[in-house]
Amino acid sequence: MENDTAMDVESEQEYDIDKIRLLPGLAEDGTALSFQIVDEDHTLGNALRYIIMKNPEVEFCGYSIPHPLENKLNVRIQTYGNITALEALHQGMDNLSELCGHVEEAFTEKVEAGGYASEEP
């Protein structure tokens, strides 16, 4: 039953196919790729770079913001060859999403439990 619900939610989501695109400079075997993510900044870039670098199959991951007035995030990933850079990006996004979900659940649980003091400024 849970899987049916998850599949229904997933099928209802709309994906922006222009959100992420490949940049020139890819390796023939797919172990090194550069991506551009639109409408994102250092908030996603730093977190995604950190999570992707925790993958032992990833040799390098870095990001840059090409210009401060453009909401574009460039990400470069290089792997040792056991997985492709695209797979590393997918795994990193999945891991970051799981981490954010866990933080949200823990935060909500603590807020609902109450028992904390607040002071008026």
PDB file of C-alpha atoms in Angstrom:
ATOM      1  CA  MET A   1       0.000   0.000   0.000  1.00  0.00           C
ATOM      2  CA  GLU A   2       2.816   2.430   0.864  1.00  0.00           C
ATOM      3  CA  ASN A   3       4.550   1.760  -2.457  1.00  0.00           C
ATOM      4  CA  ASP A   4       1.326   2.548  -4.347  1.00  0.00           C
ATOM      5  CA  THR A   5       1.025   5.873  -2.536  1.00  0.00           C
ATOM      6  CA  ALA A   6       4.666   6.757  -3.182  1.00  0.00           C
ATOM      7  CA  MET A   7       4.274   5.882  -6.869  1.00  0.00           C
ATOM      8  CA  ASP A   8       1.134   8.037  -7.127  1.00  0.00           C
ATOM      9  CA  VAL A   9       2.912  11.023  -5.580  1.00  0.00           C
ATOM     10  CA  GLU A  10       5.922  10.494  -7.832  1.00  0.00           C
ATOM     11  CA  SER A  11       3.794  10.298 -10.967  1.00  0.00           C
ATOM     12  CA  GLU A  12       1.998  13.525 -10.019  1.00  0.00           C
ATOM     13  CA  GLN A  13       5.235  15.495  -9.639  1.00  0.00           C
ATOM     14  CA  GLU A  14       6.199  17.725 -12.512  1.00  0.00           C
ATOM     15  CA  TYR A  15       9.856  17.790 -13.468  1.00  0.00           C
ATOM     16  CA  ASP A  16      11.635  20.768 -14.965  1.00  0.00           C
ATOM     17  CA  ILE A  17      13.802  19.247 -17.676  1.00  0.00           C
ATOM     18  CA  ASP A  18      15.698  22.532 -18.053  1.00  0.00           C
ATOM     19  CA  LYS A  19      16.735  22.611 -14.357  1.00  0.00           C
ATOM     20  CA  ILE A  20      19.974  20.655 -14.902  1.00  0.00           C
ATOM     21  CA  ARG A  21      21.985  20.524 -18.091  1.00  0.00           C
ATOM     22  CA  LEU A  22      25.319  19.085 -19.140  1.00  0.00           C
ATOM     23  CA  LEU A  23      28.184  21.450 -19.850  1.00  0.00           C
ATOM     24  CA  PRO A  24      31.006  20.859 -22.343  1.00  0.00           C
ATOM     25  CA  GLY A  25      34.076  18.994 -21.116  1.00  0.00           C
ATOM     26  CA  LEU A  26      32.805  15.503 -20.471  1.00  0.00           C
ATOM     27  CA  ALA A  27      34.991  12.399 -20.452  1.00  0.00           C
ATOM     28  CA  GLU A  28      34.295   9.727 -23.075  1.00  0.00           C
ATOM     29  CA  ASP A  29      33.636   7.103 -20.394  1.00  0.00           C
ATOM     30  CA  GLY A  30      31.341   9.363 -18.329  1.00  0.00           C
ATOM     31  CA  THR A  31      33.654   9.522 -15.318  1.00  0.00           C
ATOM     32  CA  ALA A  32      33.992  13.299 -15.520  1.00  0.00           C
ATOM     33  CA  LEU A  33      31.081  15.630 -16.205  1.00  0.00           C
ATOM     34  CA  SER A  34      30.129  19.229 -15.567  1.00  0.00           C
ATOM     35  CA  PHE A  35      26.538  20.207 -14.868  1.00  0.00           C
ATOM     36  CA  GLN A  36      24.737  23.517 -14.619  1.00  0.00           C
ATOM     37  CA  ILE A  37      21.810  23.815 -12.233  1.00  0.00           C
ATOM     38  CA  VAL A  38      19.543  26.809 -12.827  1.00  0.00           C
ATOM     39  CA  ASP A  39      18.043  28.974 -10.055  1.00  0.00           C
ATOM     40  CA  GLU A  40      20.367  27.659  -7.333  1.00  0.00           C
ATOM     41  CA  ASP A  41      23.212  29.158  -5.332  1.00  0.00           C
ATOM     42  CA  HIS A  42      25.783  28.357  -2.635  1.00  0.00           C
ATOM     43  CA  THR A  43      23.115  26.879  -0.362  1.00  0.00           C
ATOM     44  CA  LEU A  44      22.639  23.859  -2.602  1.00  0.00           C
ATOM     45  CA  GLY A  45      26.156  23.932  -4.054  1.00  0.00           C
ATOM     46  CA  ASN A  46      28.042  23.536  -0.798  1.00  0.00           C
ATOM     47  CA  ALA A  47      25.687  20.899   0.636  1.00  0.00           C
ATOM     48  CA  LEU A  48      25.653  18.882  -2.595  1.00  0.00           C
ATOM     49  CA  ARG A  49      29.452  19.063  -2.958  1.00  0.00           C
ATOM     50  CA  TYR A  50      29.885  17.843   0.626  1.00  0.00           C
ATOM     51  CA  ILE A  51      27.493  14.900   0.202  1.00  0.00           C
ATOM     52  CA  ILE A  52      28.928  13.854  -3.169  1.00  0.00           C
ATOM     53  CA  MET A  53      32.496  13.954  -1.811  1.00  0.00           C
ATOM     54  CA  LYS A  54      31.482  11.518   0.955  1.00  0.00           C
ATOM     55  CA  ASN A  55      30.986   8.886  -1.770  1.00  0.00           C
ATOM     56  CA  PRO A  56      34.196   6.781  -1.871  1.00  0.00           C
ATOM     57  CA  GLU A  57      33.811   6.335  -5.647  1.00  0.00           C
ATOM     58  CA  VAL A  58      34.140  10.107  -6.230  1.00  0.00           C
ATOM     59  CA  GLU A  59      37.601  11.506  -6.862  1.00  0.00           C
ATOM     60  CA  PHE A  60      36.611  15.181  -7.118  1.00  0.00           C
ATOM     61  CA  CYS A  61      33.540  17.339  -6.783  1.00  0.00           C
ATOM     62  CA  GLY A  62      33.521  21.107  -6.874  1.00  0.00           C
ATOM     63  CA  TYR A  63      31.097  23.856  -7.664  1.00  0.00           C
ATOM     64  CA  SER A  64      31.177  27.475  -8.708  1.00  0.00           C
ATOM     65  CA  ILE A  65      28.799  30.338  -9.255  1.00  0.00           C
ATOM     66  CA  PRO A  66      29.823  31.801 -12.647  1.00  0.00           C
ATOM     67  CA  HIS A  67      28.597  35.307 -11.821  1.00  0.00           C
ATOM     68  CA  PRO A  68      26.926  36.716  -8.691  1.00  0.00           C
ATOM     69  CA  LEU A  69      24.070  38.218 -10.701  1.00  0.00           C
ATOM     70  CA  GLU A  70      23.177  34.896 -12.359  1.00  0.00           C
ATOM     71  CA  ASN A  71      21.308  32.202 -10.458  1.00  0.00           C
ATOM     72  CA  LYS A  72      23.371  29.389 -11.924  1.00  0.00           C
ATOM     73  CA  LEU A  73      25.396  26.733 -10.169  1.00  0.00           C
ATOM     74  CA  ASN A  74      28.118  24.829 -12.025  1.00  0.00           C
ATOM     75  CA  VAL A  75      29.082  21.441 -10.579  1.00  0.00           C
ATOM     76  CA  ARG A  76      32.045  19.313 -11.721  1.00  0.00           C
ATOM     77  CA  ILE A  77      32.237  15.639 -10.717  1.00  0.00           C
ATOM     78  CA  GLN A  78      35.029  13.170 -11.426  1.00  0.00           C
ATOM     79  CA  THR A  79      34.874   9.523 -10.349  1.00  0.00           C
ATOM     80  CA  TYR A  80      37.425   6.719 -10.143  1.00  0.00           C
ATOM     81  CA  GLY A  81      35.592   4.763 -12.852  1.00  0.00           C
ATOM     82  CA  ASN A  82      33.355   2.329 -10.978  1.00  0.00           C
ATOM     83  CA  ILE A  83      30.364   4.655 -11.390  1.00  0.00           C
ATOM     84  CA  THR A  84      29.697   7.515 -13.779  1.00  0.00           C
ATOM     85  CA  ALA A  85      29.599  11.148 -12.736  1.00  0.00           C
ATOM     86  CA  LEU A  86      25.880  11.189 -13.538  1.00  0.00           C
ATOM     87  CA  GLU A  87      25.299   8.282 -11.143  1.00  0.00           C
ATOM     88  CA  ALA A  88      27.319  10.126  -8.497  1.00  0.00           C
ATOM     89  CA  LEU A  89      25.116  13.205  -8.980  1.00  0.00           C
ATOM     90  CA  HIS A  90      21.946  11.120  -8.627  1.00  0.00           C
ATOM     91  CA  GLN A  91      23.258   9.356  -5.526  1.00  0.00           C
ATOM     92  CA  GLY A  92      24.324  12.687  -4.023  1.00  0.00           C
ATOM     93  CA  MET A  93      20.914  14.250  -4.623  1.00  0.00           C
ATOM     94  CA  ASP A  94      19.170  11.213  -3.130  1.00  0.00           C
ATOM     95  CA  ASN A  95      21.460  11.246  -0.073  1.00  0.00           C
ATOM     96  CA  LEU A  96      20.995  14.997   0.436  1.00  0.00           C
ATOM     97  CA  SER A  97      17.225  14.618   0.155  1.00  0.00           C
ATOM     98  CA  GLU A  98      17.254  11.822   2.755  1.00  0.00           C
ATOM     99  CA  LEU A  99      19.426  13.910   5.083  1.00  0.00           C
ATOM    100  CA  CYS A 100      17.096  16.918   4.782  1.00  0.00           C
ATOM    101  CA  GLY A 101      14.089  14.686   5.435  1.00  0.00           C
ATOM    102  CA  HIS A 102      15.720  13.299   8.573  1.00  0.00           C
ATOM    103  CA  VAL A 103      16.589  16.787   9.861  1.00  0.00           C
ATOM    104  CA  GLU A 104      13.028  17.958   9.210  1.00  0.00           C
ATOM    105  CA  GLU A 105      11.549  14.968  11.054  1.00  0.00           C
ATOM    106  CA  ALA A 106      13.866  15.419  14.049  1.00  0.00           C
ATOM    107  CA  PHE A 107      13.138  19.152  14.214  1.00  0.00           C
ATOM    108  CA  THR A 108       9.371  18.640  13.990  1.00  0.00           C
ATOM    109  CA  GLU A 109       9.510  15.934  16.646  1.00  0.00           C
ATOM    110  CA  LYS A 110      11.361  18.197  19.088  1.00  0.00           C
ATOM    111  CA  VAL A 111       9.054  21.169  18.446  1.00  0.00           C
ATOM    112  CA  GLU A 112       5.947  19.033  18.962  1.00  0.00           C
ATOM    113  CA  ALA A 113       7.396  17.504  22.141  1.00  0.00           C
ATOM    114  CA  GLY A 114       7.708  20.996  23.603  1.00  0.00           C
ATOM    115  CA  GLY A 115       9.400  21.450  26.951  1.00  0.00           C
ATOM    116  CA  TYR A 116      11.690  24.195  25.755  1.00  0.00           C
ATOM    117  CA  ALA A 117      12.020  27.648  27.262  1.00  0.00           C
ATOM    118  CA  SER A 118      11.607  30.853  25.336  1.00  0.00           C
ATOM    119  CA  GLU A 119      12.562  34.335  26.345  1.00  0.00           C
ATOM    120  CA  GLU A 120      11.046  37.523  25.099  1.00  0.00           C
ATOM    121  CA  PRO A 121      13.632  39.891  23.602  1.00  0.00           C
TER     122      PRO A 121
END
